[in-house]
């Protein structure tokens, strides 16, 4: 009886091992298969077998099964028991793929890329197609998470021939999203392969100007590349562009408050918007009609949209009021595409909602990007005490730390009389030694100061830095340090302070600015930022679909260089200037 049981156990073990391995290959080695056994059975058999290769195959199967069961911690423990360098190439690829999948499950794309940097992956084309697809997929995800978009697209293009149906369509959509996000200087196809075709399509679309130009360019590309996957089935964003081109914009609703606290802001936005409209007319274009609606009198957004639809409106620009924008962002969908002139907090809104504004948080992120591009890594921060300062600091911190920077000190500006002490605490001024021959010194782990402050506060802070033996510390500020008042004496104590600002205020010779300022002199001062935003809101109206379909596309606006985030918020990249003897000196642009 016992002998029969032993024979039965041996037969079961042989069957399980056979289920775990594919047919052997002369040089690549066998591959694990999804077994007809439980996790514990596989691990028990791995511990009982005296064959190291079979034990490794069983453990790889067990780790794979644990991943499929979403038991990633157990899978990691099992995989750690597999001696990678003792495996054959096919098994090494399999193990590296599992390690990469586990790394991505914990959002560690660096570890995933390290796992996939194994020499065995040079033979991936010799492996079964299901493993090729699995490995290319996780490799593409890791490259994308590391912002290596072209490498990610290359992985997806490599597995494309092995996909059919919905999987092929989804992969092609992902390739387009990747190449469309590449800057133009990286869209230089090296050959006539499939990936080169995707890149040439993206370059073709980005090189065209208007929607109609883009449609003509796409049609021409499809005629030249009839067998390419994108010619056979256009990516969804390009299909939507085609729909936009077939429906020209003929009527816009401008929804702004005509009374209340925001009336003066609204007037500046409206005047800028209409100035751009009249400029388009003077240039011989056929711009859409504009119809005005008073948001300060709204009793129901639903009633407004019904009226706008009845009036033939195709696009709404506004509202400005944050509570109304918040209402719109909480809806599942909107009856008319809307460009709100403010930002809601939290998650992305409906697909028909785009958001544009002059958020201080944008400028805080701009400071972080510029300082990082300038090679700095350790920051101090001075922001106003209160909710506004906390929001600005949070935006700076997120962008700064995401790029590897650290914040070594923070001071909250409150009472002017305390500024000198706050600056001293931030730079940790050390007094001279007892001999009296040494100069006082500041902390050396601080490379620059991020400053969000009014001109009056900045006028005190910069001279205090000089007095506290920290005059060599660079100061990177938001536009709030610049009042654009034209009073040069206001800035004489701010030498060396760098700040981001709208092109409108840094380019006084701009023809449209001169034309607008002649009619509304206040447009040359700090209100000019709102006039610039109104102009840019008008320029965005025909381009929202393009910006959404082509994420790397930029519009050179007067409030900044404009692009679209994945959450459909218009983001601004700003030029930089520096105070030099009371004058404003434009700094060279830096590519981020």
Coordinates of C-alpha atoms in Angstrom, one line a residue:
X1 CA 0.0 0.0 0.0
X2 CA 2.8 2.4 1.0
X3 CA 4.7 1.5 -2.2
X4 CA 1.6 2.3 -4.3
X5 CA 1.3 5.7 -2.5
X6 CA 4.9 6.5 -3.2
X7 CA 4.4 5.6 -6.9
X8 CA 1.3 7.8 -7.1
X9 CA 3.2 10.7 -5.4
X10 CA 6.1 10.3 -7.9
X11 CA 3.7 10.3 -10.8
X12 CA 1.9 13.5 -9.5
X13 CA 5.3 15.2 -9.1
X14 CA 6.3 14.3 -12.6
X15 CA 3.0 15.6 -14.0
X16 CA 3.3 18.9 -12.1
X17 CA 6.9 19.4 -13.3
X18 CA 5.8 18.7 -16.8
X19 CA 3.0 21.3 -16.5
X20 CA 5.5 23.8 -15.2
X21 CA 7.9 23.7 -18.1
X22 CA 7.8 24.3 -21.8
X23 CA 9.6 22.1 -24.3
X24 CA 13.4 22.5 -23.8
X25 CA 15.5 24.7 -26.0
X26 CA 19.1 24.0 -26.8
X27 CA 20.5 27.3 -25.5
X28 CA 17.6 29.4 -24.1
X29 CA 16.4 26.8 -21.6
X30 CA 12.9 25.9 -20.5
X31 CA 10.2 28.4 -19.4
X32 CA 7.8 28.1 -16.5
X33 CA 4.1 27.7 -17.3
X34 CA 1.1 28.6 -15.3
X35 CA 0.7 25.3 -13.4
X36 CA -2.3 23.2 -12.4
X37 CA -1.2 23.4 -8.8
X38 CA -1.5 25.6 -5.7
X39 CA 1.1 28.0 -4.5
X40 CA 2.0 25.8 -1.5
X41 CA 2.2 22.7 -3.7
X42 CA 4.7 24.3 -6.0
X43 CA 6.9 25.5 -3.2
X44 CA 6.8 22.1 -1.5
X45 CA 7.9 20.4 -4.7
X46 CA 10.6 23.0 -5.2
X47 CA 12.0 22.2 -1.7
X48 CA 11.9 18.5 -2.3
X49 CA 13.5 18.2 -5.7
X50 CA 17.2 17.7 -6.0
X51 CA 17.3 19.2 -9.5
X52 CA 18.3 22.9 -9.2
X53 CA 16.9 23.9 -12.5
X54 CA 13.5 22.3 -11.8
X55 CA 13.5 23.9 -8.4
X56 CA 14.0 27.3 -10.0
X57 CA 11.3 26.7 -12.5
X58 CA 8.8 25.7 -9.8
X59 CA 9.7 28.8 -7.8
X60 CA 9.3 31.0 -10.8
X61 CA 5.9 29.5 -11.5
X62 CA 5.0 30.1 -7.8
X63 CA 6.1 33.7 -8.0
X64 CA 4.1 34.2 -11.2
X65 CA 1.1 32.7 -9.6
X66 CA 1.4 34.9 -6.5
X67 CA 1.6 38.0 -8.8
X68 CA -1.6 36.8 -10.6
X69 CA -3.2 36.4 -7.2
X70 CA -2.1 40.0 -6.3
X71 CA 0.0 38.6 -3.4
X72 CA 3.0 40.7 -4.3
X73 CA 4.8 40.5 -1.0
X74 CA 4.8 36.7 -1.2
X75 CA 5.9 36.8 -4.8
X76 CA 8.8 39.0 -3.8
X77 CA 9.9 36.6 -1.1
X78 CA 9.7 33.6 -3.5
X79 CA 11.6 35.4 -6.3
X80 CA 14.4 36.3 -3.9
X81 CA 15.1 32.5 -3.5
X82 CA 15.7 32.1 -7.3
X83 CA 19.4 32.4 -8.2
X84 CA 19.2 34.6 -11.3
X85 CA 22.7 34.2 -12.6
X86 CA 22.4 30.4 -12.5
X87 CA 19.4 30.4 -14.7
X88 CA 19.4 29.9 -18.5
X89 CA 18.6 33.0 -20.7
X90 CA 14.8 32.4 -21.1
X91 CA 14.4 31.9 -17.4
X92 CA 16.5 35.0 -16.7
X93 CA 14.1 37.1 -18.9
X94 CA 11.1 35.6 -17.1
X95 CA 12.6 36.3 -13.7
X96 CA 13.6 39.9 -14.7
X97 CA 10.1 40.5 -16.0
X98 CA 8.5 39.3 -12.7
X99 CA 10.9 41.5 -10.8
X100 CA 10.0 44.5 -12.9
X101 CA 6.3 43.9 -12.5
X102 CA 6.7 43.8 -8.7
X103 CA 8.8 47.0 -8.8
X104 CA 6.1 48.8 -10.8
X105 CA 3.4 47.6 -8.4
X106 CA 5.2 49.6 -5.7
X107 CA 5.8 52.6 -8.0
X108 CA 9.5 52.0 -8.2
X109 CA 10.2 52.4 -11.9
X110 CA 14.0 52.8 -11.3
X111 CA 14.1 49.3 -9.8
X112 CA 12.0 48.0 -12.7
X113 CA 14.4 49.5 -15.3
X114 CA 17.4 48.0 -13.4
X115 CA 15.8 44.5 -13.4
X116 CA 15.2 44.8 -17.2
X117 CA 18.7 45.9 -17.9
X118 CA 19.9 42.2 -17.8
X119 CA 22.0 40.9 -20.7
X120 CA 19.5 38.1 -21.3
X121 CA 17.0 40.5 -22.7
X122 CA 19.1 40.8 -25.9
X123 CA 17.5 37.5 -26.9
X124 CA 13.9 38.5 -26.2
X125 CA 13.0 38.1 -29.9
X126 CA 13.8 34.3 -29.6
X127 CA 11.2 33.8 -26.9
X128 CA 7.5 32.9 -27.1
X129 CA 5.3 35.9 -28.1
X130 CA 3.3 36.0 -24.9
X131 CA 6.5 36.5 -22.9
X132 CA 7.7 39.1 -25.4
X133 CA 4.5 41.1 -25.0
X134 CA 4.6 40.8 -21.2
X135 CA 8.2 42.0 -21.0
X136 CA 7.8 44.8 -23.5
X137 CA 4.7 46.0 -21.7
X138 CA 6.3 46.3 -18.3
X139 CA 9.4 47.8 -19.9
X140 CA 7.3 50.4 -21.7
X141 CA 5.5 51.3 -18.4
X142 CA 8.8 51.7 -16.6
X143 CA 10.3 53.9 -19.3
X144 CA 7.2 56.1 -19.4
X145 CA 7.3 56.5 -15.6
X146 CA 10.9 57.6 -16.0
X147 CA 9.9 60.2 -18.6
X148 CA 11.8 58.2 -21.3
X149 CA 8.9 58.6 -23.7
X150 CA 10.7 57.6 -26.9
X151 CA 12.1 54.4 -25.3
X152 CA 8.6 53.6 -24.1
X153 CA 7.2 54.0 -27.5
X154 CA 10.0 51.8 -28.9
X155 CA 9.0 49.0 -26.6
X156 CA 5.4 49.3 -27.6
X157 CA 6.2 49.3 -31.3
X158 CA 8.3 46.2 -30.8
X159 CA 5.4 44.2 -29.4
X160 CA 2.8 45.6 -31.8
X161 CA 3.2 42.8 -34.4
X162 CA 2.1 40.3 -31.8
X163 CA -1.1 42.0 -30.9
X164 CA -4.6 41.8 -32.4
X165 CA -8.0 43.2 -31.8
X166 CA -8.6 45.6 -28.9
X167 CA -5.1 44.9 -27.5
X168 CA -3.6 46.2 -30.7
X169 CA -5.8 49.2 -30.8
X170 CA -5.0 50.1 -27.2
X171 CA -1.3 49.7 -27.8
X172 CA -1.5 52.0 -30.9
X173 CA -3.3 54.6 -28.9
X174 CA -0.6 54.4 -26.3
X175 CA 2.2 54.8 -28.9
X176 CA 0.5 57.9 -30.3
X177 CA 0.1 59.4 -26.8
X178 CA 3.8 58.9 -26.2
X179 CA 5.1 60.3 -29.5
X180 CA 2.7 63.2 -29.5
X181 CA 4.1 64.2 -26.1
X182 CA 7.7 64.4 -27.5
X183 CA 9.2 67.8 -28.4
X184 CA 9.7 68.4 -32.1
X185 CA 13.5 68.1 -31.9
X186 CA 13.1 64.5 -30.8
X187 CA 10.7 63.6 -33.6
X188 CA 13.4 62.8 -36.1
X189 CA 12.7 59.3 -37.6
X190 CA 15.8 57.3 -38.2
X191 CA 14.2 54.9 -40.7
X192 CA 11.0 53.7 -42.4
X193 CA 10.0 51.3 -39.6
X194 CA 6.6 51.5 -37.8
X195 CA 7.9 53.7 -35.0
X196 CA 9.5 56.0 -37.6
X197 CA 6.0 56.3 -39.1
X198 CA 4.4 57.2 -35.8
X199 CA 7.1 59.9 -35.3
X200 CA 6.7 61.3 -38.8
X201 CA 3.0 61.6 -38.2
X202 CA 3.5 63.5 -35.0
X203 CA 6.0 65.8 -36.6
X204 CA 3.6 66.3 -39.6
X205 CA 0.7 67.3 -37.3
X206 CA 2.8 69.5 -35.0
X207 CA 4.4 71.4 -38.0
X208 CA 1.0 72.4 -39.3
X209 CA -0.7 75.6 -38.0
X210 CA -4.5 75.7 -38.2
X211 CA -6.9 72.8 -37.7
X212 CA -7.4 72.8 -41.5
X213 CA -3.7 72.7 -42.1
X214 CA -3.4 69.7 -39.8
X215 CA -6.2 67.9 -41.5
X216 CA -4.5 68.4 -44.9
X217 CA -1.2 67.2 -43.5
X218 CA -2.8 64.1 -41.9
X219 CA -4.5 63.2 -45.2
X220 CA -1.3 63.6 -47.1
X221 CA 0.6 61.4 -44.6
X222 CA -2.0 58.7 -44.8
X223 CA -1.7 58.6 -48.6
X224 CA 2.1 58.2 -48.3
X225 CA 1.9 55.5 -45.6
X226 CA -1.3 53.5 -46.5
X227 CA -0.1 50.3 -44.7
X228 CA 0.8 52.0 -41.4
X229 CA -1.4 51.2 -38.4
X230 CA -2.2 54.9 -37.9
X231 CA -3.3 55.2 -41.5
X232 CA -5.5 52.2 -41.2
X233 CA -7.1 53.4 -38.0
X234 CA -6.4 57.0 -36.9
X235 CA -5.7 57.5 -33.2
X236 CA -8.7 58.8 -31.3
X237 CA -7.3 62.3 -30.6
X238 CA -6.7 62.8 -34.4
X239 CA -10.2 61.6 -35.2
X240 CA -11.4 64.3 -32.7
X241 CA -9.3 66.9 -34.4
X242 CA -10.9 65.9 -37.7
X243 CA -14.3 66.4 -36.1
X244 CA -13.2 69.8 -34.8
X245 CA -12.0 70.9 -38.2
X246 CA -15.4 70.0 -39.7
X247 CA -17.2 72.1 -37.2
X248 CA -15.7 75.7 -37.3
X249 CA -16.2 77.9 -34.3
X250 CA -18.8 80.5 -35.1
X251 CA -20.1 81.7 -31.7
X252 CA -18.6 82.1 -28.3
X253 CA -20.2 83.0 -24.9
X254 CA -18.2 85.2 -22.6
X255 CA -19.5 84.5 -19.1
X256 CA -18.1 87.1 -16.7
X257 CA -19.4 89.1 -13.7
X258 CA -20.4 92.6 -14.5
X259 CA -20.9 93.7 -10.9
X260 CA -19.6 92.7 -7.5
X261 CA -16.0 92.3 -6.1
X262 CA -14.7 90.8 -9.3
X263 CA -16.0 93.4 -11.6
X264 CA -12.7 95.2 -12.1
X265 CA -10.9 91.9 -12.8
X266 CA -13.7 91.0 -15.2
X267 CA -13.4 94.3 -17.1
X268 CA -9.6 93.7 -17.7
X269 CA -10.2 90.2 -18.9
X270 CA -13.1 91.2 -21.1
X271 CA -11.1 94.1 -22.6
X272 CA -8.1 91.9 -23.3
X273 CA -10.4 89.2 -24.9
X274 CA -12.1 91.7 -27.1
X275 CA -8.8 93.4 -28.1
X276 CA -7.6 90.0 -29.4
X277 CA -10.9 89.6 -31.2
X278 CA -10.6 93.0 -33.0
X279 CA -7.0 92.2 -33.9
X280 CA -8.2 89.0 -35.6
X281 CA -10.7 91.1 -37.5
X282 CA -8.1 93.6 -38.6
X283 CA -5.9 90.8 -39.8
X284 CA -8.6 89.7 -42.3
X285 CA -9.7 86.6 -40.4
X286 CA -13.3 85.6 -39.9
X287 CA -13.5 85.3 -36.1
X288 CA -16.5 83.9 -34.3
X289 CA -19.2 86.1 -32.9
X290 CA -19.1 87.0 -29.1
X291 CA -22.2 87.1 -26.9
X292 CA -21.9 88.4 -23.3
X293 CA -23.6 86.9 -20.3
X294 CA -23.5 88.3 -16.8
X295 CA -22.4 85.6 -14.3
X296 CA -23.1 87.8 -11.3
X297 CA -26.8 87.5 -12.2
X298 CA -26.8 83.7 -12.6
X299 CA -29.4 81.8 -10.6
X300 CA -28.7 78.4 -12.3
X301 CA -25.9 77.1 -14.5
X302 CA -28.4 74.7 -16.1
X303 CA -30.6 77.7 -17.2
X304 CA -27.5 79.5 -18.5
X305 CA -26.4 76.5 -20.6
X306 CA -30.0 76.0 -22.0
X307 CA -30.0 79.7 -23.0
X308 CA -26.5 79.5 -24.5
X309 CA -27.5 76.4 -26.6
X310 CA -30.7 78.2 -27.8
X311 CA -28.4 81.1 -28.8
X312 CA -26.2 78.9 -30.9
X313 CA -23.2 79.0 -28.6
X314 CA -20.5 76.4 -29.3
X315 CA -17.9 77.4 -26.7
X316 CA -18.2 79.1 -23.3
X317 CA -15.4 81.2 -21.9
X318 CA -15.9 81.7 -18.2
X319 CA -17.0 81.7 -15.4
X320 CA -14.4 83.6 -13.4
X321 CA -15.9 82.9 -9.9
X322 CA -14.2 80.0 -8.2
X323 CA -17.5 78.6 -6.6
X324 CA -19.0 78.4 -10.1
X325 CA -15.9 76.6 -11.5
X326 CA -16.1 74.2 -8.6
X327 CA -19.7 73.4 -9.5
X328 CA -18.8 72.7 -13.1
X329 CA -15.8 70.5 -12.2
X330 CA -18.1 68.3 -10.0
X331 CA -20.5 67.5 -12.9
X332 CA -20.1 64.3 -15.0
X333 CA -20.4 66.3 -18.2
X334 CA -21.3 69.7 -19.6
X335 CA -23.6 70.5 -22.6
X336 CA -21.1 72.9 -24.1
X337 CA -17.3 72.9 -24.1
X338 CA -16.2 75.4 -21.5
X339 CA -12.9 77.3 -20.8
X340 CA -13.2 78.4 -17.2
X341 CA -11.1 81.4 -16.2
X342 CA -10.2 80.0 -12.8
X343 CA -9.2 76.7 -11.3
X344 CA -11.2 74.2 -9.1
X345 CA -9.5 72.3 -6.4
X346 CA -9.1 68.5 -6.4
X347 CA -9.8 66.0 -9.2
X348 CA -10.2 66.4 -12.9
X349 CA -13.6 67.7 -14.1
X350 CA -15.8 66.5 -17.0
X351 CA -14.2 66.0 -20.5
X352 CA -15.9 69.3 -21.7
X353 CA -14.2 71.5 -19.0
X354 CA -10.9 73.2 -19.5
X355 CA -9.4 75.6 -16.9
X356 CA -7.1 78.6 -17.3
X357 CA -5.9 81.2 -14.7
X358 CA -3.1 83.1 -13.2
X359 CA -2.5 80.8 -10.3
X360 CA 0.3 81.7 -7.9
X361 CA 1.0 77.9 -7.6
X362 CA 2.0 77.9 -11.3
X363 CA 4.6 80.5 -10.5
X364 CA 5.9 78.6 -7.5
X365 CA 6.3 75.5 -9.7
X366 CA 8.0 77.7 -12.3
X367 CA 10.6 78.8 -9.6
X368 CA 11.3 75.2 -8.8
X369 CA 11.8 74.3 -12.4
X370 CA 14.1 77.2 -13.1
X371 CA 16.3 76.7 -10.0
X372 CA 16.6 73.0 -10.9
X373 CA 17.6 73.9 -14.5
X374 CA 20.2 76.2 -13.0
X375 CA 21.8 73.3 -11.1
X376 CA 20.6 74.1 -7.6
X377 CA 19.5 71.5 -5.2
X378 CA 19.1 73.0 -1.7
X379 CA 16.5 75.8 -1.1
X380 CA 15.3 78.0 1.7
X381 CA 11.8 79.5 1.5
X382 CA 10.2 82.7 2.6
X383 CA 6.4 82.9 2.1
X384 CA 3.6 85.0 3.7
X385 CA 2.0 83.5 6.8
X386 CA -1.5 82.2 6.1
X387 CA -3.5 80.1 3.6
X388 CA -2.1 81.7 0.5
X389 CA 1.5 81.3 1.6
X390 CA 0.8 77.6 2.5
X391 CA -0.6 76.9 -1.0
X392 CA 2.3 78.5 -2.7
X393 CA 4.8 76.7 -0.5
X394 CA 3.0 73.4 -1.1
X395 CA 3.2 73.8 -4.9
X396 CA 6.9 74.8 -4.7
X397 CA 7.7 71.9 -2.4
X398 CA 6.0 69.3 -4.6
X399 CA 7.7 70.4 -7.8
X400 CA 11.1 70.9 -6.1
X401 CA 11.2 67.6 -4.2
X402 CA 9.9 65.7 -7.3
X403 CA 13.1 66.9 -9.1
X404 CA 15.3 65.8 -6.3
X405 CA 15.7 69.1 -4.4
X406 CA 15.4 69.6 -0.7
X407 CA 14.2 72.5 1.5
X408 CA 16.5 73.2 4.3
X409 CA 14.7 76.0 6.0
X410 CA 11.3 77.9 5.9
X411 CA 10.3 81.3 7.3
X412 CA 6.7 82.6 7.2
X413 CA 6.6 86.4 6.6
X414 CA 4.2 88.1 9.0
X415 CA 5.2 91.4 10.8
X416 CA 7.7 93.7 9.1
X417 CA 9.5 94.3 12.4
X418 CA 10.4 90.6 12.6
X419 CA 11.9 90.3 9.1
X420 CA 15.5 90.9 10.1
X421 CA 15.3 88.2 12.7
X422 CA 13.6 85.8 10.3
X423 CA 16.3 86.3 7.7
X424 CA 19.0 85.7 10.3
X425 CA 17.3 82.5 11.4
X426 CA 16.9 81.3 7.8
X427 CA 20.5 81.8 6.9
X428 CA 21.7 80.8 10.5
X429 CA 24.1 83.7 10.8
X430 CA 27.2 82.8 12.8
X431 CA 29.0 85.6 14.7
X432 CA 32.7 86.1 14.4
X433 CA 35.1 84.2 16.6
X434 CA 36.5 85.4 19.9
X435 CA 39.6 86.8 18.2
X436 CA 37.5 89.2 16.3
X437 CA 39.5 88.5 13.1
X438 CA 36.9 86.2 11.5
X439 CA 34.0 87.5 9.5
X440 CA 30.5 86.4 10.5
X441 CA 29.2 83.6 8.2
X442 CA 26.0 82.0 7.1
X443 CA 25.0 78.3 6.8
X444 CA 26.6 76.7 3.7
X445 CA 23.9 74.1 3.0
X446 CA 21.6 76.8 1.5
X447 CA 22.0 77.5 -2.2
X448 CA 19.1 79.9 -2.9
X449 CA 16.0 81.4 -1.4
X450 CA 12.5 80.9 -2.9
X451 CA 10.6 84.1 -2.2
X452 CA 6.9 84.8 -2.5
X453 CA 6.4 88.4 -1.3
X454 CA 5.1 91.9 -2.1
X455 CA 7.5 94.5 -3.5
X456 CA 7.5 96.2 -0.1
X457 CA 8.5 93.0 1.7
X458 CA 11.1 92.2 -0.9
X459 CA 12.6 95.7 -0.5
X460 CA 13.3 94.8 3.1
X461 CA 14.4 91.2 2.6
X462 CA 17.1 91.7 0.0
X463 CA 19.1 94.4 1.9
X464 CA 18.7 92.4 5.1
X465 CA 20.3 89.4 3.4
X466 CA 23.2 91.7 2.4
X467 CA 23.5 92.9 6.0
X468 CA 23.4 89.3 7.3
X469 CA 26.4 88.3 5.2
X470 CA 24.2 86.4 2.9
X471 CA 24.2 88.8 -0.1
X472 CA 25.7 86.1 -2.3
X473 CA 22.6 83.9 -1.9
X474 CA 20.5 83.9 -5.1
X475 CA 16.8 84.9 -4.7
X476 CA 14.2 83.3 -7.0
X477 CA 10.8 85.0 -6.7
X478 CA 7.3 84.9 -8.1
X479 CA 6.0 87.8 -10.0
X480 CA 4.5 89.3 -6.8
X481 CA 7.8 91.1 -6.2
X482 CA 7.2 93.3 -9.3
X483 CA 4.4 95.9 -9.2
X484 CA 5.1 97.2 -12.8
X485 CA 4.6 100.7 -11.3
X486 CA 7.4 102.3 -13.3
X487 CA 9.0 103.6 -10.1
X488 CA 12.7 102.7 -10.5
X489 CA 13.5 103.7 -6.9
X490 CA 11.3 100.9 -5.7
X491 CA 13.7 98.3 -7.0
X492 CA 17.1 99.8 -6.3
X493 CA 17.5 97.7 -3.1
X494 CA 16.5 94.5 -5.0
X495 CA 19.6 94.0 -7.1
X496 CA 20.0 90.4 -8.2
X497 CA 16.5 89.3 -7.3
X498 CA 15.3 87.0 -10.1
X499 CA 11.6 86.6 -10.8
X500 CA 9.3 85.0 -13.3
X501 CA 6.8 87.3 -15.1
X502 CA 4.3 87.4 -18.0
X503 CA 5.7 88.3 -21.5
X504 CA 3.2 91.1 -21.4
X505 CA 5.0 93.0 -18.7
X506 CA 8.5 92.1 -19.9
X507 CA 7.9 93.0 -23.6
X508 CA 6.6 96.6 -23.6
X509 CA 7.3 96.9 -27.4
X510 CA 4.7 94.2 -28.2
X511 CA 2.4 95.9 -30.8
X512 CA -0.8 94.6 -29.2
X513 CA 0.3 95.7 -25.7
X514 CA 1.1 99.2 -27.1
X515 CA -2.3 99.3 -28.8
X516 CA -4.2 98.2 -25.6
X517 CA -2.2 100.4 -23.3
X518 CA -3.0 103.4 -25.4
X519 CA -6.7 102.8 -24.8
X520 CA -6.4 101.5 -21.3
X521 CA -3.2 102.9 -19.6
X522 CA -3.7 100.7 -16.6
X523 CA -2.9 97.7 -18.9
X524 CA 0.8 98.8 -18.6
X525 CA 0.8 98.1 -14.8
X526 CA 0.1 95.1 -12.7
X527 CA -3.5 94.8 -14.2
X528 CA -1.7 94.1 -17.5
X529 CA -1.4 90.4 -16.4
X530 CA -5.2 90.2 -16.6
X531 CA -5.4 91.9 -20.0
X532 CA -2.8 89.3 -21.1
X533 CA -4.9 86.5 -19.7
X534 CA -8.0 87.8 -21.6
X535 CA -6.0 87.9 -24.8
X536 CA -4.7 84.4 -24.3
X537 CA -8.2 83.1 -23.4
X538 CA -9.3 84.3 -26.8
X539 CA -6.3 82.7 -28.6
X540 CA -7.0 79.4 -26.8
X541 CA -10.6 79.1 -28.0
X542 CA -9.8 77.5 -31.4
X543 CA -6.9 75.5 -30.0
X544 CA -8.3 73.5 -27.0
X545 CA -8.8 70.4 -29.0
X546 CA -5.3 70.6 -30.5
X547 CA -3.7 71.1 -27.1
X548 CA -5.5 68.1 -25.8
X549 CA -4.7 65.9 -28.7
X550 CA -1.0 67.0 -28.8
X551 CA 0.2 67.4 -25.3
X552 CA 3.6 68.9 -26.2
X553 CA 2.0 71.6 -28.3
X554 CA 2.5 75.1 -27.0
X555 CA 1.0 78.5 -27.7
X556 CA 3.2 81.5 -27.3
X557 CA 0.9 83.7 -25.3
X558 CA 1.2 87.0 -23.5
X559 CA 0.6 85.5 -20.1
X560 CA 3.2 82.8 -20.7
X561 CA 4.0 79.8 -23.0
X562 CA 0.8 77.8 -22.8
X563 CA 0.3 74.0 -22.8
X564 CA -2.3 71.6 -21.6
X565 CA -1.9 69.2 -18.6
X566 CA -3.5 65.7 -18.6
X567 CA -6.2 67.2 -16.3
X568 CA -7.1 69.8 -19.0
X569 CA -5.6 72.7 -17.1
X570 CA -3.8 75.3 -19.1
X571 CA -0.2 75.5 -17.7
X572 CA 2.0 78.6 -18.1
X573 CA 5.8 78.6 -18.6
X574 CA 7.1 82.1 -17.9
X575 CA 10.1 84.1 -18.9
X576 CA 12.5 85.4 -16.3
X577 CA 14.0 88.8 -15.4
X578 CA 16.3 90.3 -12.9
X579 CA 16.5 93.6 -11.1
X580 CA 19.7 95.5 -12.0
X581 CA 20.1 99.0 -10.5
X582 CA 16.3 99.5 -10.4
X583 CA 15.9 98.3 -14.0
X584 CA 14.3 95.1 -15.3
X585 CA 16.7 93.0 -17.3
X586 CA 15.4 90.0 -19.2
X587 CA 17.2 86.8 -18.6
X588 CA 17.9 84.1 -21.3
X589 CA 15.3 81.4 -21.5
X590 CA 16.1 78.0 -20.1
X591 CA 14.7 74.8 -21.5
X592 CA 13.2 72.6 -18.7

